[in-house]
């Protein structure tokens, strides 16, 4: 992947104009729907400020830090370390820059500690917060940052960009549904060699794999993520009226199981997946579009004009 995605370029140019006019605030809040290049934009802004290239997450620079949560939480000790760093004198230039990724992961103590540096920022310091859940942040933190938002692009722009990144046309359609159209989530899945969940679901329905084998194939996947991706496929079926009331009930079951997985670390995840997979195999999916090679009783799903089951 090279350069910024086209839908973030305008935001980058706006921040660049603020910097050129010596109007760049000490604290920026970059927010967006998630998976649309919010962190990549923050990284590019940071690299521009310190006049360096490379991967901002791993670059070694005395005046730059990239901070993210530990096990899903940004703790107060991390924020105190951030404050100590920003109060030091810059070594390689005139600026100190910090990117705080997934800023909504700050616990209340961390958020309150961050207010100190937001209210009394040291000269030449720049803090860039990134979030896809702004409503989960402290209002007092938000109010002390200048907000810049990443907006979703059209489907045509996203598809064109994904093709430029080397994604095959055959992969794109199910992945767009599975990851709610978020192009960077799609790229992350492909880079991790994670196949579309649809292939697994299709194999289970076609009885190509047993339920136990299907569950075993998903053993290394995060259950919360799997259920979210599964629910997006089912939502498409519901919207297109391909399933009846039992499909809606199954969708509710997926969402409720995901809620339990988020809150209950002791949940028997293989057992839940097995239960849901049996229900999935029994679900009647109506085909509204048949092709000449499909028997009249063959369930199918047309995703973006292509029959994939």
mmCIF file of C-alpha atoms in Angstrom:
data_model
loop_
_atom_site.group_PDB
_atom_site.id
_atom_site.type_symbol
_atom_site.label_atom_id
_atom_site.label_comp_id
_atom_site.label_asym_id
_atom_site.label_seq_id
_atom_site.Cartn_x
_atom_site.Cartn_y
_atom_site.Cartn_z
ATOM 1 C CA UNK A 1 0.000 0.000 0.000
ATOM 2 C CA UNK A 2 1.347 3.404 -0.930
ATOM 3 C CA UNK A 3 0.201 6.934 -0.150
ATOM 4 C CA UNK A 4 -3.006 8.058 1.472
ATOM 5 C CA UNK A 5 -6.383 6.723 0.485
ATOM 6 C CA UNK A 6 -8.230 9.289 -1.664
ATOM 7 C CA UNK A 7 -10.975 9.866 0.905
ATOM 8 C CA UNK A 8 -8.385 10.896 3.525
ATOM 9 C CA UNK A 9 -6.292 13.092 1.239
ATOM 10 C CA UNK A 10 -8.613 16.088 1.606
ATOM 11 C CA UNK A 11 -8.416 15.864 5.402
ATOM 12 C CA UNK A 12 -4.626 15.606 5.220
ATOM 13 C CA UNK A 13 -4.471 18.666 2.954
ATOM 14 C CA UNK A 14 -6.663 20.618 5.379
ATOM 15 C CA UNK A 15 -4.383 19.783 8.306
ATOM 16 C CA UNK A 16 -1.393 20.668 6.142
ATOM 17 C CA UNK A 17 -2.857 24.095 5.411
ATOM 18 C CA UNK A 18 -3.346 24.703 9.143
ATOM 19 C CA UNK A 19 0.272 23.757 9.767
ATOM 20 C CA UNK A 20 1.544 25.950 6.920
ATOM 21 C CA UNK A 21 -0.387 28.885 8.332
ATOM 22 C CA UNK A 22 0.954 28.239 11.832
ATOM 23 C CA UNK A 23 -2.608 27.472 12.940
ATOM 24 C CA UNK A 24 -2.245 23.777 13.756
ATOM 25 C CA UNK A 25 -3.729 23.176 17.224
ATOM 26 C CA UNK A 26 -1.855 21.331 19.943
ATOM 27 C CA UNK A 27 -4.499 18.578 19.957
ATOM 28 C CA UNK A 28 -6.236 16.990 16.982
ATOM 29 C CA UNK A 29 -9.017 14.429 17.271
ATOM 30 C CA UNK A 30 -9.285 12.276 14.160
ATOM 31 C CA UNK A 31 -12.519 10.334 14.197
ATOM 32 C CA UNK A 32 -14.326 8.171 11.700
ATOM 33 C CA UNK A 33 -16.423 5.047 11.281
ATOM 34 C CA UNK A 34 -13.436 2.706 11.821
ATOM 35 C CA UNK A 35 -11.460 0.876 9.175
ATOM 36 C CA UNK A 36 -11.391 3.892 6.862
ATOM 37 C CA UNK A 37 -7.754 4.873 7.378
ATOM 38 C CA UNK A 38 -8.102 7.009 10.495
ATOM 39 C CA UNK A 39 -4.880 5.702 12.066
ATOM 40 C CA UNK A 40 -3.037 5.828 8.731
ATOM 41 C CA UNK A 41 -4.008 9.487 8.355
ATOM 42 C CA UNK A 42 -2.787 10.241 11.878
ATOM 43 C CA UNK A 43 0.496 8.513 11.109
ATOM 44 C CA UNK A 44 1.027 10.503 7.929
ATOM 45 C CA UNK A 45 0.331 13.781 9.720
ATOM 46 C CA UNK A 46 2.788 12.829 12.466
ATOM 47 C CA UNK A 47 5.513 11.857 9.983
ATOM 48 C CA UNK A 48 5.053 15.167 8.197
ATOM 49 C CA UNK A 49 5.426 17.090 11.448
ATOM 50 C CA UNK A 50 8.688 15.345 12.353
ATOM 51 C CA UNK A 51 9.814 15.312 8.705
ATOM 52 C CA UNK A 52 10.428 11.591 8.520
ATOM 53 C CA UNK A 53 9.216 8.649 6.453
ATOM 54 C CA UNK A 54 8.553 5.019 7.268
ATOM 55 C CA UNK A 55 6.086 3.152 9.443
ATOM 56 C CA UNK A 56 4.951 5.503 12.222
ATOM 57 C CA UNK A 57 4.180 2.587 14.538
ATOM 58 C CA UNK A 58 7.761 1.331 14.505
ATOM 59 C CA UNK A 59 9.913 4.312 13.572
ATOM 60 C CA UNK A 60 12.645 5.204 16.054
ATOM 61 C CA UNK A 61 12.594 8.961 16.621
ATOM 62 C CA UNK A 62 13.472 10.807 19.823
ATOM 63 C CA UNK A 63 10.593 13.288 19.471
ATOM 64 C CA UNK A 64 7.774 10.937 18.471
ATOM 65 C CA UNK A 65 5.690 8.298 20.240
ATOM 66 C CA UNK A 66 2.872 6.025 19.083
ATOM 67 C CA UNK A 67 0.696 4.853 21.976
ATOM 68 C CA UNK A 68 -2.018 2.200 21.934
ATOM 69 C CA UNK A 69 -3.932 0.266 24.543
ATOM 70 C CA UNK A 70 -2.714 -2.738 26.478
ATOM 71 C CA UNK A 71 -5.303 -5.532 26.255
ATOM 72 C CA UNK A 72 -7.906 -3.074 25.048
ATOM 73 C CA UNK A 73 -7.310 -0.395 27.690
ATOM 74 C CA UNK A 74 -5.208 2.760 27.776
ATOM 75 C CA UNK A 75 -4.140 3.114 31.387
ATOM 76 C CA UNK A 76 -3.287 6.162 33.441
ATOM 77 C CA UNK A 77 0.401 5.171 33.636
ATOM 78 C CA UNK A 78 0.604 5.345 29.838
ATOM 79 C CA UNK A 79 -0.865 8.837 29.879
ATOM 80 C CA UNK A 80 1.512 9.971 32.607
ATOM 81 C CA UNK A 81 4.407 8.664 30.509
ATOM 82 C CA UNK A 82 2.992 10.568 27.530
ATOM 83 C CA UNK A 83 2.855 13.780 29.581
ATOM 84 C CA UNK A 84 6.446 13.349 30.782
ATOM 85 C CA UNK A 85 7.588 12.812 27.195
ATOM 86 C CA UNK A 86 5.782 15.882 25.817
ATOM 87 C CA UNK A 87 7.195 18.105 28.560
ATOM 88 C CA UNK A 88 10.760 17.246 27.584
ATOM 89 C CA UNK A 89 12.747 19.422 25.187
ATOM 90 C CA UNK A 90 12.709 18.264 21.566
ATOM 91 C CA UNK A 91 15.997 16.653 20.539
ATOM 92 C CA UNK A 92 15.927 16.343 16.742
ATOM 93 C CA UNK A 93 13.816 19.364 15.893
ATOM 94 C CA UNK A 94 11.421 21.842 17.426
ATOM 95 C CA UNK A 95 8.364 19.598 17.838
ATOM 96 C CA UNK A 96 7.241 16.742 20.080
ATOM 97 C CA UNK A 97 4.507 14.588 18.529
ATOM 98 C CA UNK A 98 2.375 11.799 20.004
ATOM 99 C CA UNK A 99 -0.305 9.669 18.334
ATOM 100 C CA UNK A 100 -2.804 8.111 20.741
ATOM 101 C CA UNK A 101 -4.589 5.334 18.853
ATOM 102 C CA UNK A 102 -8.052 4.057 19.897
ATOM 103 C CA UNK A 103 -8.377 6.983 22.270
ATOM 104 C CA UNK A 104 -11.786 5.732 23.409
ATOM 105 C CA UNK A 105 -9.931 2.957 25.245
ATOM 106 C CA UNK A 106 -8.735 5.398 27.906
ATOM 107 C CA UNK A 107 -10.203 4.473 31.270
ATOM 108 C CA UNK A 108 -11.630 7.396 33.304
ATOM 109 C CA UNK A 109 -8.401 7.921 35.220
ATOM 110 C CA UNK A 110 -6.401 8.061 31.995
ATOM 111 C CA UNK A 111 -8.863 10.466 30.400
ATOM 112 C CA UNK A 112 -8.754 12.792 33.385
ATOM 113 C CA UNK A 113 -4.942 12.655 33.443
ATOM 114 C CA UNK A 114 -4.826 13.607 29.760
ATOM 115 C CA UNK A 115 -6.722 16.816 30.529
ATOM 116 C CA UNK A 116 -3.559 18.198 32.153
ATOM 117 C CA UNK A 117 -1.622 18.208 28.887
ATOM 118 C CA UNK A 118 -4.666 19.377 26.918
ATOM 119 C CA UNK A 119 -5.271 22.347 29.210
ATOM 120 C CA UNK A 120 -1.597 23.330 29.516
ATOM 121 C CA UNK A 121 0.175 22.027 26.384
ATOM 122 C CA UNK A 122 3.935 22.567 26.297
ATOM 123 C CA UNK A 123 5.172 24.787 23.439
ATOM 124 C CA UNK A 124 5.880 22.834 20.267
ATOM 125 C CA UNK A 125 3.886 19.782 21.328
ATOM 126 C CA UNK A 126 1.262 18.086 19.177
ATOM 127 C CA UNK A 127 -1.082 15.330 20.325
ATOM 128 C CA UNK A 128 -3.103 13.412 17.741
ATOM 129 C CA UNK A 129 -5.948 11.298 19.125
ATOM 130 C CA UNK A 130 -7.597 8.670 16.916
ATOM 131 C CA UNK A 131 -10.985 7.087 17.557
ATOM 132 C CA UNK A 132 -13.847 5.276 15.881
ATOM 133 C CA UNK A 133 -16.035 5.646 18.980
ATOM 134 C CA UNK A 134 -15.983 9.313 19.892
ATOM 135 C CA UNK A 135 -19.115 9.024 22.039
ATOM 136 C CA UNK A 136 -17.213 6.716 24.397
ATOM 137 C CA UNK A 137 -14.672 9.436 25.200
ATOM 138 C CA UNK A 138 -14.873 12.022 27.965
ATOM 139 C CA UNK A 139 -16.650 15.147 26.686
ATOM 140 C CA UNK A 140 -14.033 17.275 28.446
ATOM 141 C CA UNK A 141 -11.293 15.610 26.365
ATOM 142 C CA UNK A 142 -13.227 16.047 23.115
ATOM 143 C CA UNK A 143 -13.935 19.708 23.784
ATOM 144 C CA UNK A 144 -10.219 20.476 24.113
ATOM 145 C CA UNK A 145 -9.314 18.996 20.727
ATOM 146 C CA UNK A 146 -9.918 20.223 17.204
ATOM 147 C CA UNK A 147 -11.929 17.541 15.474
ATOM 148 C CA UNK A 148 -11.219 16.356 11.939
ATOM 149 C CA UNK A 149 -13.416 13.609 10.565
ATOM 150 C CA UNK A 150 -12.778 10.860 8.050
ATOM 151 C CA UNK A 151 -15.847 10.251 5.892
ATOM 152 C CA UNK A 152 -16.841 7.095 4.043
ATOM 153 C CA UNK A 153 -16.226 7.014 0.307
ATOM 154 C CA UNK A 154 -18.535 5.651 -2.369
ATOM 155 C CA UNK A 155 -18.508 1.959 -3.154
ATOM 156 C CA UNK A 156 -16.965 2.659 -6.571
ATOM 157 C CA UNK A 157 -14.040 4.563 -5.064
ATOM 158 C CA UNK A 158 -13.447 1.859 -2.458
ATOM 159 C CA UNK A 159 -13.522 -0.975 -5.005
ATOM 160 C CA UNK A 160 -11.148 0.901 -7.306
ATOM 161 C CA UNK A 161 -8.750 1.570 -4.426
ATOM 162 C CA UNK A 162 -8.833 -2.045 -3.220
ATOM 163 C CA UNK A 163 -8.013 -3.243 -6.733
ATOM 164 C CA UNK A 164 -5.054 -0.837 -6.788
ATOM 165 C CA UNK A 165 -3.810 -2.447 -3.557
ATOM 166 C CA UNK A 166 -3.753 -5.843 -5.260
ATOM 167 C CA UNK A 167 -7.071 -7.246 -4.062
ATOM 168 C CA UNK A 168 -8.654 -9.556 -6.617
ATOM 169 C CA UNK A 169 -12.104 -8.693 -7.945
ATOM 170 C CA UNK A 170 -13.435 -12.087 -6.777
ATOM 171 C CA UNK A 171 -12.475 -11.368 -3.174
ATOM 172 C CA UNK A 172 -13.911 -7.892 -2.908
ATOM 173 C CA UNK A 173 -17.683 -8.402 -2.921
ATOM 174 C CA UNK A 174 -18.116 -10.780 0.049
ATOM 175 C CA UNK A 175 -15.452 -8.904 1.996
ATOM 176 C CA UNK A 176 -17.259 -5.596 1.496
ATOM 177 C CA UNK A 177 -20.314 -7.096 3.168
ATOM 178 C CA UNK A 178 -18.342 -8.944 5.826
ATOM 179 C CA UNK A 179 -16.399 -5.871 6.959
ATOM 180 C CA UNK A 180 -19.205 -3.330 6.473
ATOM 181 C CA UNK A 181 -17.419 -1.773 3.514
ATOM 182 C CA UNK A 182 -14.413 -0.671 5.611
ATOM 183 C CA UNK A 183 -11.470 -0.923 3.183
ATOM 184 C CA UNK A 184 -8.667 -0.991 5.744
ATOM 185 C CA UNK A 185 -10.349 -3.795 7.688
ATOM 186 C CA UNK A 186 -10.513 -5.702 4.402
ATOM 187 C CA UNK A 187 -6.809 -5.114 3.755
ATOM 188 C CA UNK A 188 -5.927 -6.224 7.271
ATOM 189 C CA UNK A 189 -7.851 -9.456 6.752
ATOM 190 C CA UNK A 190 -6.108 -10.151 3.452
ATOM 191 C CA UNK A 191 -2.661 -9.327 4.836
ATOM 192 C CA UNK A 192 -3.329 -11.765 7.684
ATOM 193 C CA UNK A 193 -4.337 -14.354 5.051
ATOM 194 C CA UNK A 194 -7.755 -14.565 6.668
ATOM 195 C CA UNK A 195 -10.246 -15.886 4.156
ATOM 196 C CA UNK A 196 -13.745 -14.568 3.906
ATOM 197 C CA UNK A 197 -16.035 -16.095 6.507
ATOM 198 C CA UNK A 198 -18.504 -16.670 3.709
ATOM 199 C CA UNK A 199 -16.454 -19.609 2.405
ATOM 200 C CA UNK A 200 -16.717 -21.271 5.813
ATOM 201 C CA UNK A 201 -20.449 -20.605 6.080
ATOM 202 C CA UNK A 202 -21.030 -21.872 2.557
ATOM 203 C CA UNK A 203 -19.097 -25.087 3.209
ATOM 204 C CA UNK A 204 -21.145 -25.692 6.345
ATOM 205 C CA UNK A 205 -24.428 -25.201 4.490
ATOM 206 C CA UNK A 206 -23.317 -27.400 1.595
ATOM 207 C CA UNK A 207 -22.359 -30.145 4.098
ATOM 208 C CA UNK A 208 -18.827 -30.055 2.702
ATOM 209 C CA UNK A 209 -17.612 -29.751 6.282
ATOM 210 C CA UNK A 210 -19.176 -31.107 9.435
ATOM 211 C CA UNK A 211 -20.218 -28.673 12.135
ATOM 212 C CA UNK A 212 -17.400 -29.862 14.396
ATOM 213 C CA UNK A 213 -14.821 -29.399 11.607
ATOM 214 C CA UNK A 214 -16.233 -25.965 10.804
ATOM 215 C CA UNK A 215 -15.975 -24.891 14.434
ATOM 216 C CA UNK A 216 -12.452 -26.287 14.605
ATOM 217 C CA UNK A 217 -11.495 -24.253 11.524
ATOM 218 C CA UNK A 218 -12.575 -21.116 13.388
ATOM 219 C CA UNK A 219 -10.765 -21.958 16.640
ATOM 220 C CA UNK A 220 -8.108 -19.258 16.128
ATOM 221 C CA UNK A 221 -10.614 -16.573 15.191
ATOM 222 C CA UNK A 222 -11.940 -14.010 17.650
ATOM 223 C CA UNK A 223 -15.550 -14.998 18.409
ATOM 224 C CA UNK A 224 -16.751 -11.401 18.750
ATOM 225 C CA UNK A 225 -15.324 -10.573 15.337
ATOM 226 C CA UNK A 226 -16.688 -13.745 13.715
ATOM 227 C CA UNK A 227 -20.199 -13.074 14.990
ATOM 228 C CA UNK A 228 -20.098 -9.477 13.768
ATOM 229 C CA UNK A 229 -19.025 -10.588 10.287
ATOM 230 C CA UNK A 230 -21.621 -13.364 10.251
ATOM 231 C CA UNK A 231 -24.364 -10.938 11.315
ATOM 232 C CA UNK A 232 -23.550 -8.625 8.407
ATOM 233 C CA UNK A 233 -24.125 -11.435 5.910
ATOM 234 C CA UNK A 234 -27.371 -12.359 7.611
ATOM 235 C CA UNK A 235 -28.455 -8.720 7.672
ATOM 236 C CA UNK A 236 -28.087 -8.654 3.882
ATOM 237 C CA UNK A 237 -30.306 -11.731 3.614
ATOM 238 C CA UNK A 238 -32.926 -10.137 5.855
ATOM 239 C CA UNK A 239 -32.888 -6.842 3.955
ATOM 240 C CA UNK A 240 -33.246 -8.658 0.638
ATOM 241 C CA UNK A 241 -36.136 -10.711 2.049
ATOM 242 C CA UNK A 242 -34.315 -14.002 1.519
ATOM 243 C CA UNK A 243 -35.127 -15.354 4.932
ATOM 244 C CA UNK A 244 -38.341 -15.414 6.922
ATOM 245 C CA UNK A 245 -38.990 -14.698 10.552
ATOM 246 C CA UNK A 246 -36.606 -17.460 11.601
ATOM 247 C CA UNK A 247 -33.804 -15.547 9.886
ATOM 248 C CA UNK A 248 -34.592 -12.439 11.920
ATOM 249 C CA UNK A 249 -34.630 -14.538 15.097
ATOM 250 C CA UNK A 250 -31.280 -16.048 14.142
ATOM 251 C CA UNK A 251 -29.868 -12.564 13.555
ATOM 252 C CA UNK A 252 -30.998 -11.590 17.068
ATOM 253 C CA UNK A 253 -29.333 -14.757 18.390
ATOM 254 C CA UNK A 254 -26.036 -13.806 16.735
ATOM 255 C CA UNK A 255 -26.151 -10.319 18.248
ATOM 256 C CA UNK A 256 -27.053 -11.599 21.703
ATOM 257 C CA UNK A 257 -24.272 -14.224 21.611
ATOM 258 C CA UNK A 258 -21.818 -11.523 20.569
ATOM 259 C CA UNK A 259 -22.970 -9.388 23.503
ATOM 260 C CA UNK A 260 -22.366 -12.300 25.864
ATOM 261 C CA UNK A 261 -18.936 -12.936 24.356
ATOM 262 C CA UNK A 262 -17.997 -9.308 24.963
ATOM 263 C CA UNK A 263 -19.027 -9.382 28.612
ATOM 264 C CA UNK A 264 -18.402 -12.995 29.642
ATOM 265 C CA UNK A 265 -14.832 -14.231 29.450
ATOM 266 C CA UNK A 266 -15.952 -17.652 30.718
ATOM 267 C CA UNK A 267 -18.341 -18.246 27.818
ATOM 268 C CA UNK A 268 -17.940 -21.662 26.183
ATOM 269 C CA UNK A 269 -17.145 -20.266 22.777
ATOM 270 C CA UNK A 270 -16.792 -23.527 20.793
ATOM 271 C CA UNK A 271 -20.147 -24.697 22.155
ATOM 272 C CA UNK A 272 -21.812 -21.416 21.158
ATOM 273 C CA UNK A 273 -20.329 -21.574 17.659
ATOM 274 C CA UNK A 274 -21.477 -25.174 17.285
ATOM 275 C CA UNK A 275 -24.993 -24.281 18.387
ATOM 276 C CA UNK A 276 -25.189 -21.390 15.946
ATOM 277 C CA UNK A 277 -23.732 -23.418 13.093
ATOM 278 C CA UNK A 278 -26.414 -26.091 13.461
ATOM 279 C CA UNK A 279 -29.086 -23.383 13.321
ATOM 280 C CA UNK A 280 -27.398 -21.858 10.267
ATOM 281 C CA UNK A 281 -27.487 -25.169 8.413
ATOM 282 C CA UNK A 282 -31.206 -25.492 9.120
ATOM 283 C CA UNK A 283 -32.062 -21.940 8.090
ATOM 284 C CA UNK A 284 -34.166 -21.708 4.923
ATOM 285 C CA UNK A 285 -32.687 -19.159 2.520
ATOM 286 C CA UNK A 286 -34.886 -18.261 -0.423
ATOM 287 C CA UNK A 287 -33.233 -17.624 -3.735
ATOM 288 C CA UNK A 288 -34.656 -14.665 -5.602
ATOM 289 C CA UNK A 289 -32.305 -15.144 -8.527
ATOM 290 C CA UNK A 290 -31.482 -18.479 -10.147
ATOM 291 C CA UNK A 291 -28.987 -19.289 -12.835
ATOM 292 C CA UNK A 292 -29.278 -22.012 -15.422
ATOM 293 C CA UNK A 293 -26.957 -24.325 -13.494
ATOM 294 C CA UNK A 294 -28.937 -24.092 -10.251
ATOM 295 C CA UNK A 295 -31.655 -26.543 -9.345
ATOM 296 C CA UNK A 296 -34.946 -24.980 -8.322
ATOM 297 C CA UNK A 297 -34.491 -26.035 -4.729
ATOM 298 C CA UNK A 298 -30.902 -24.786 -4.411
ATOM 299 C CA UNK A 299 -30.580 -21.965 -1.896
ATOM 300 C CA UNK A 300 -28.424 -19.140 -3.118
ATOM 301 C CA UNK A 301 -27.352 -15.685 -2.111
ATOM 302 C CA UNK A 302 -26.744 -12.986 -4.672
ATOM 303 C CA UNK A 303 -24.171 -10.544 -3.299
ATOM 304 C CA UNK A 304 -23.739 -7.517 -5.487
ATOM 305 C CA UNK A 305 -25.037 -9.321 -8.554
ATOM 306 C CA UNK A 306 -23.045 -12.530 -8.113
ATOM 307 C CA UNK A 307 -24.512 -15.839 -7.002
ATOM 308 C CA UNK A 308 -22.133 -17.223 -4.402
ATOM 309 C CA UNK A 309 -23.986 -20.096 -2.830
#
